PDB file of C-alpha atoms in Angstrom:
ATOM      1  CA  ARG A   1     121.584  13.700  72.257  1.00 67.00           C
ATOM      2  CA  GLN A   2     122.068  15.188  75.741  1.00 70.00           C
ATOM      3  CA  GLN A   3     124.116  18.037  74.264  1.00 71.00           C
ATOM      4  CA  LEU A   4     121.294  18.871  71.850  1.00 67.00           C
ATOM      5  CA  GLU A   5     118.797  18.992  74.736  1.00 73.00           C
ATOM      6  CA  ASP A   6     121.172  21.200  76.737  1.00 71.00           C
ATOM      7  CA  ILE A   7     121.554  23.595  73.803  1.00 74.00           C
ATOM      8  CA  GLU A   8     117.779  23.739  73.347  1.00 74.00           C
ATOM      9  CA  THR A   9     117.310  24.435  77.055  1.00 79.00           C
ATOM     10  CA  ILE A  10     119.901  27.210  76.979  1.00 80.00           C
ATOM     11  CA  GLN A  11     118.332  28.641  73.836  1.00 78.00           C
ATOM     12  CA  SER A  12     114.903  28.584  75.487  1.00 73.00           C
ATOM     13  CA  ASP A  13     116.298  30.281  78.604  1.00 73.00           C
ATOM     14  CA  ILE A  14     117.930  33.017  76.508  1.00 76.00           C
ATOM     15  CA  ILE A  15     114.689  33.676  74.603  1.00 77.00           C
ATOM     16  CA  GLU A  16     112.744  33.821  77.857  1.00 75.00           C
ATOM     17  CA  TYR A  17     115.312  36.199  79.378  1.00 71.00           C
ATOM     18  CA  PHE A  18     115.168  38.635  76.451  1.00 68.00           C
ATOM     19  CA  THR A  19     111.378  38.465  76.309  1.00 72.00           C
ATOM     20  CA  ARG A  20     111.201  39.465  79.984  1.00 71.00           C
ATOM     21  CA  LEU A  21     113.802  42.177  79.427  1.00 64.00           C
ATOM     22  CA  VAL A  22     111.783  43.721  76.572  1.00 65.00           C
ATOM     23  CA  GLN A  23     108.557  43.522  78.589  1.00 63.00           C
ATOM     24  CA  THR A  24     110.242  45.213  81.546  1.00 59.00           C
ATOM     25  CA  GLN A  25     111.521  48.038  79.349  1.00 56.00           C
ATOM     26  CA  GLU A  26     108.086  48.541  77.807  1.00 57.00           C
ATOM     27  CA  HIS A  27     106.574  48.998  81.258  1.00 58.00           C
ATOM     28  CA  GLU A  28     109.240  51.320  82.648  1.00 66.00           C
ATOM     29  CA  GLU A  29     108.099  54.239  84.716  1.00 73.00           C
ATOM     30  CA  PRO A  30     108.060  57.530  82.821  1.00 81.00           C
ATOM     31  CA  THR A  31     111.025  59.777  83.512  1.00 89.00           C
ATOM     32  CA  MET A  32     110.692  63.071  85.343  1.00 93.00           C
ATOM     33  CA  ALA A  33     110.977  64.876  81.996  1.00 94.00           C
ATOM     34  CA  ASP A  34     108.179  62.688  80.564  1.00 93.00           C
ATOM     35  CA  ARG A  35     105.938  63.538  83.498  1.00 94.00           C
ATOM     36  CA  LEU A  36     106.754  67.250  83.197  1.00 97.00           C
ATOM     37  CA  ALA A  37     106.005  67.192  79.445  1.00 96.00           C
ATOM     38  CA  GLU A  38     102.712  65.409  80.056  1.00 96.00           C
ATOM     39  CA  TYR A  39     101.785  67.974  82.709  1.00 97.00           C
ATOM     40  CA  ILE A  40     102.574  70.795  80.280  1.00 97.00           C
ATOM     41  CA  GLN A  41     100.435  69.178  77.580  1.00 96.00           C
ATOM     42  CA  GLN A  42      97.518  68.865  79.990  1.00 97.00           C
ATOM     43  CA  HIS A  43      97.790  72.349  81.555  1.00 97.00           C
ATOM     44  CA  TYR A  44      99.226  74.611  78.817  1.00 97.00           C
ATOM     45  CA  ALA A  45      95.977  76.624  78.621  1.00 97.00           C
ATOM     46  CA  ASP A  46      96.426  77.783  82.236  1.00 97.00           C
ATOM     47  CA  SER A  47      97.931  81.256  81.950  1.00 96.00           C
ATOM     48  CA  SER A  48      99.567  80.891  85.366  1.00 97.00           C
ATOM     49  CA  LEU A  49     101.647  77.934  84.139  1.00 97.00           C
ATOM     50  CA  ASP A  50     105.288  78.897  83.819  1.00 97.00           C
ATOM     51  CA  VAL A  51     108.522  77.136  84.769  1.00 97.00           C
ATOM     52  CA  SER A  52     108.268  78.293  88.377  1.00 97.00           C
ATOM     53  CA  ALA A  53     104.727  76.943  88.692  1.00 97.00           C
ATOM     54  CA  LEU A  54     105.886  73.716  87.065  1.00 97.00           C
ATOM     55  CA  SER A  55     108.718  73.256  89.555  1.00 96.00           C
ATOM     56  CA  ARG A  56     106.326  73.976  92.436  1.00 96.00           C
ATOM     57  CA  ALA A  57     103.766  71.491  91.094  1.00 96.00           C
ATOM     58  CA  PHE A  58     106.429  68.781  91.154  1.00 96.00           C
ATOM     59  CA  SER A  59     108.176  70.009  94.325  1.00 96.00           C
ATOM     60  CA  ILE A  60     111.476  70.128  92.501  1.00 95.00           C
ATOM     61  CA  ASN A  61     114.216  72.752  92.355  1.00 96.00           C
ATOM     62  CA  LEU A  62     113.772  75.001  89.310  1.00 96.00           C
ATOM     63  CA  SER A  63     117.337  74.825  88.014  1.00 96.00           C
ATOM     64  CA  TYR A  64     117.525  71.052  88.558  1.00 95.00           C
ATOM     65  CA  MET A  65     114.177  70.600  86.779  1.00 96.00           C
ATOM     66  CA  SER A  66     115.328  72.726  83.843  1.00 96.00           C
ATOM     67  CA  ARG A  67     118.604  70.816  83.552  1.00 96.00           C
ATOM     68  CA  ILE A  68     116.887  67.393  83.647  1.00 94.00           C
ATOM     69  CA  PHE A  69     114.210  68.474  81.168  1.00 95.00           C
ATOM     70  CA  LYS A  70     116.708  69.950  78.701  1.00 95.00           C
ATOM     71  CA  ARG A  71     118.938  66.881  78.970  1.00 94.00           C
ATOM     72  CA  ASP A  72     116.088  64.432  78.316  1.00 93.00           C
ATOM     73  CA  MET A  73     113.881  66.430  75.940  1.00 93.00           C
ATOM     74  CA  GLY A  74     116.444  68.515  74.070  1.00 94.00           C
ATOM     75  CA  VAL A  75     114.719  71.830  74.818  1.00 95.00           C
ATOM     76  CA  SER A  76     114.110  73.919  77.903  1.00 96.00           C
ATOM     77  CA  PRO A  77     110.792  73.541  79.735  1.00 97.00           C
ATOM     78  CA  LEU A  78     109.894  77.119  78.740  1.00 97.00           C
ATOM     79  CA  MET A  79     110.555  76.458  75.055  1.00 96.00           C
ATOM     80  CA  TYR A  80     108.536  73.243  75.284  1.00 97.00           C
ATOM     81  CA  LEU A  81     105.619  75.088  76.901  1.00 97.00           C
ATOM     82  CA  GLN A  82     105.757  77.781  74.227  1.00 97.00           C
ATOM     83  CA  SER A  83     105.848  75.202  71.425  1.00 96.00           C
ATOM     84  CA  VAL A  84     102.829  73.360  72.876  1.00 97.00           C
ATOM     85  CA  ARG A  85     100.923  76.643  73.142  1.00 97.00           C
ATOM     86  CA  VAL A  86     101.868  77.747  69.620  1.00 97.00           C
ATOM     87  CA  ARG A  87     100.907  74.347  68.173  1.00 96.00           C
ATOM     88  CA  ALA A  88      97.480  74.666  69.826  1.00 97.00           C
ATOM     89  CA  ALA A  89      97.196  78.270  68.589  1.00 97.00           C
ATOM     90  CA  LYS A  90      97.891  77.153  65.017  1.00 96.00           C
ATOM     91  CA  GLU A  91      94.878  74.859  65.164  1.00 95.00           C
ATOM     92  CA  LEU A  92      92.642  77.552  66.645  1.00 97.00           C
ATOM     93  CA  LEU A  93      93.776  80.129  64.101  1.00 97.00           C
ATOM     94  CA  LEU A  94      92.125  78.026  61.412  1.00 94.00           C
ATOM     95  CA  ASP A  95      88.785  79.228  62.789  1.00 95.00           C
ATOM     96  CA  PRO A  96      88.296  82.709  61.273  1.00 93.00           C
ATOM     97  CA  ARG A  97      85.659  83.546  63.898  1.00 95.00           C
ATOM     98  CA  LEU A  98      88.310  83.627  66.640  1.00 96.00           C
ATOM     99  CA  THR A  99      90.360  86.768  67.131  1.00 97.00           C
ATOM    100  CA  VAL A 100      94.074  86.459  67.837  1.00 97.00           C
ATOM    101  CA  SER A 101      93.320  87.726  71.361  1.00 97.00           C
ATOM    102  CA  ALA A 102      90.760  84.957  71.885  1.00 98.00           C
ATOM    103  CA  VAL A 103      93.214  82.368  70.593  1.00 98.00           C
ATOM    104  CA  ALA A 104      95.918  83.752  72.906  1.00 98.00           C
ATOM    105  CA  GLU A 105      93.624  83.457  75.892  1.00 98.00           C
ATOM    106  CA  GLN A 106      92.603  79.890  75.031  1.00 98.00           C
ATOM    107  CA  VAL A 107      96.195  78.684  74.807  1.00 98.00           C
ATOM    108  CA  GLY A 108      97.419  80.280  78.031  1.00 98.00           C
ATOM    109  CA  TYR A 109      98.760  83.674  76.986  1.00 98.00           C
ATOM    110  CA  LEU A 110      97.560  86.802  78.749  1.00 96.00           C
ATOM    111  CA  SER A 111      97.679  88.916  75.593  1.00 96.00           C
ATOM    112  CA  ALA A 112      97.766  88.688  71.820  1.00 97.00           C
ATOM    113  CA  TRP A 113     101.132  90.462  71.951  1.00 97.00           C
ATOM    114  CA  THR A 114     102.708  87.667  74.019  1.00 97.00           C
ATOM    115  CA  LEU A 115     101.319  85.005  71.674  1.00 98.00           C
ATOM    116  CA  THR A 116     102.551  86.975  68.664  1.00 97.00           C
ATOM    117  CA  ARG A 117     106.097  87.192  70.067  1.00 97.00           C
ATOM    118  CA  ALA A 118     106.274  83.449  70.767  1.00 97.00           C
ATOM    119  CA  PHE A 119     104.557  82.581  67.489  1.00 97.00           C
ATOM    120  CA  LYS A 120     106.941  84.698  65.435  1.00 97.00           C
ATOM    121  CA  ARG A 121     109.978  83.258  67.228  1.00 95.00           C
ATOM    122  CA  LEU A 122     108.854  79.661  66.609  1.00 95.00           C
ATOM    123  CA  GLU A 123     107.085  79.920  63.246  1.00 95.00           C
ATOM    124  CA  GLY A 124     108.839  82.885  61.625  1.00 95.00           C
ATOM    125  CA  MET A 125     105.566  84.751  61.090  1.00 96.00           C
ATOM    126  CA  THR A 126     102.830  86.364  63.143  1.00 97.00           C
ATOM    127  CA  PRO A 127      99.549  84.587  63.900  1.00 97.00           C
ATOM    128  CA  GLY A 128      97.808  86.948  61.465  1.00 95.00           C
ATOM    129  CA  GLN A 129     100.302  86.114  58.707  1.00 96.00           C
ATOM    130  CA  TYR A 130      99.868  82.400  59.452  1.00 96.00           C
ATOM    131  CA  ARG A 131      96.090  82.736  59.217  1.00 94.00           C
ATOM    132  CA  SER A 132      96.354  84.663  55.938  1.00 93.00           C
ATOM    133  CA  ALA A 133      98.831  82.199  54.445  1.00 91.00           C
ATOM    134  CA  PHE A 134      96.599  79.284  55.359  1.00 85.00           C
ATOM    135  CA  SER A 135      93.476  81.001  54.019  1.00 76.00           C
ATOM    136  CA  GLU A 136      95.200  81.863  50.743  1.00 60.00           C
ATOM    137  CA  GLY A 137      96.568  78.328  50.449  1.00 53.00           C
ATOM    138  CA  ALA A 138      93.157  76.808  51.167  1.00 51.00           C
ATOM    139  CA  GLU A 139      91.481  79.042  48.574  1.00 45.00           C
ATOM    140  CA  ALA A 140      94.101  78.177  45.979  1.00 39.00           C
ATOM    141  CA  ILE A 141      93.486  74.463  46.513  1.00 33.00           C
ATOM    142  CA  ALA A 142      89.681  74.681  46.659  1.00 37.00           C
ATOM    143  CA  PRO A 143      87.948  74.177  43.322  1.00 37.00           C
ATOM    144  CA  ASN A 144      86.332  77.204  41.721  1.00 37.00           C
ATOM    145  CA  PRO A 145      82.559  76.714  42.216  1.00 40.00           C
ATOM    146  CA  ALA A 146      81.821  78.350  38.831  1.00 42.00           C
ATOM    147  CA  ALA A 147      84.111  75.875  37.060  1.00 38.00           C
ATOM    148  CA  VAL A 148      82.398  72.846  38.617  1.00 36.00           C
ATOM    149  CA  SER A 149      79.053  72.374  36.894  1.00 32.00           C
TER     150      SER A 149
END
């Protein structure tokens, strides 16, 4: 009987230990790369944000920051910034009232040309081609108003 109680006590202790371990891991502090990525997501529209500005904002050496970010995130901080900006541009390009220049400005690029270069590198097409492809796809999916009576 005593052995059974001892086993139950040990079992209870093990469960409690692993529960605390999981809770501790869930509440871990974000890594430097996590904080950098969050900063990029919050400030991507600022045209002065580049990797140098990022390293200054965190008071960290540029090459060290780039190494840590690439190790933890799998891409360079510059590529991450560009992908965040292009993702935001893709959403804005769905609004036909916005010019590519206006979209570029809203996502942190100083010119439509700079956005176009990054967009083409990441998406394999220009912002204008993306907009056209989406418009054509949307029209093909939309029902013909004359056919719906």
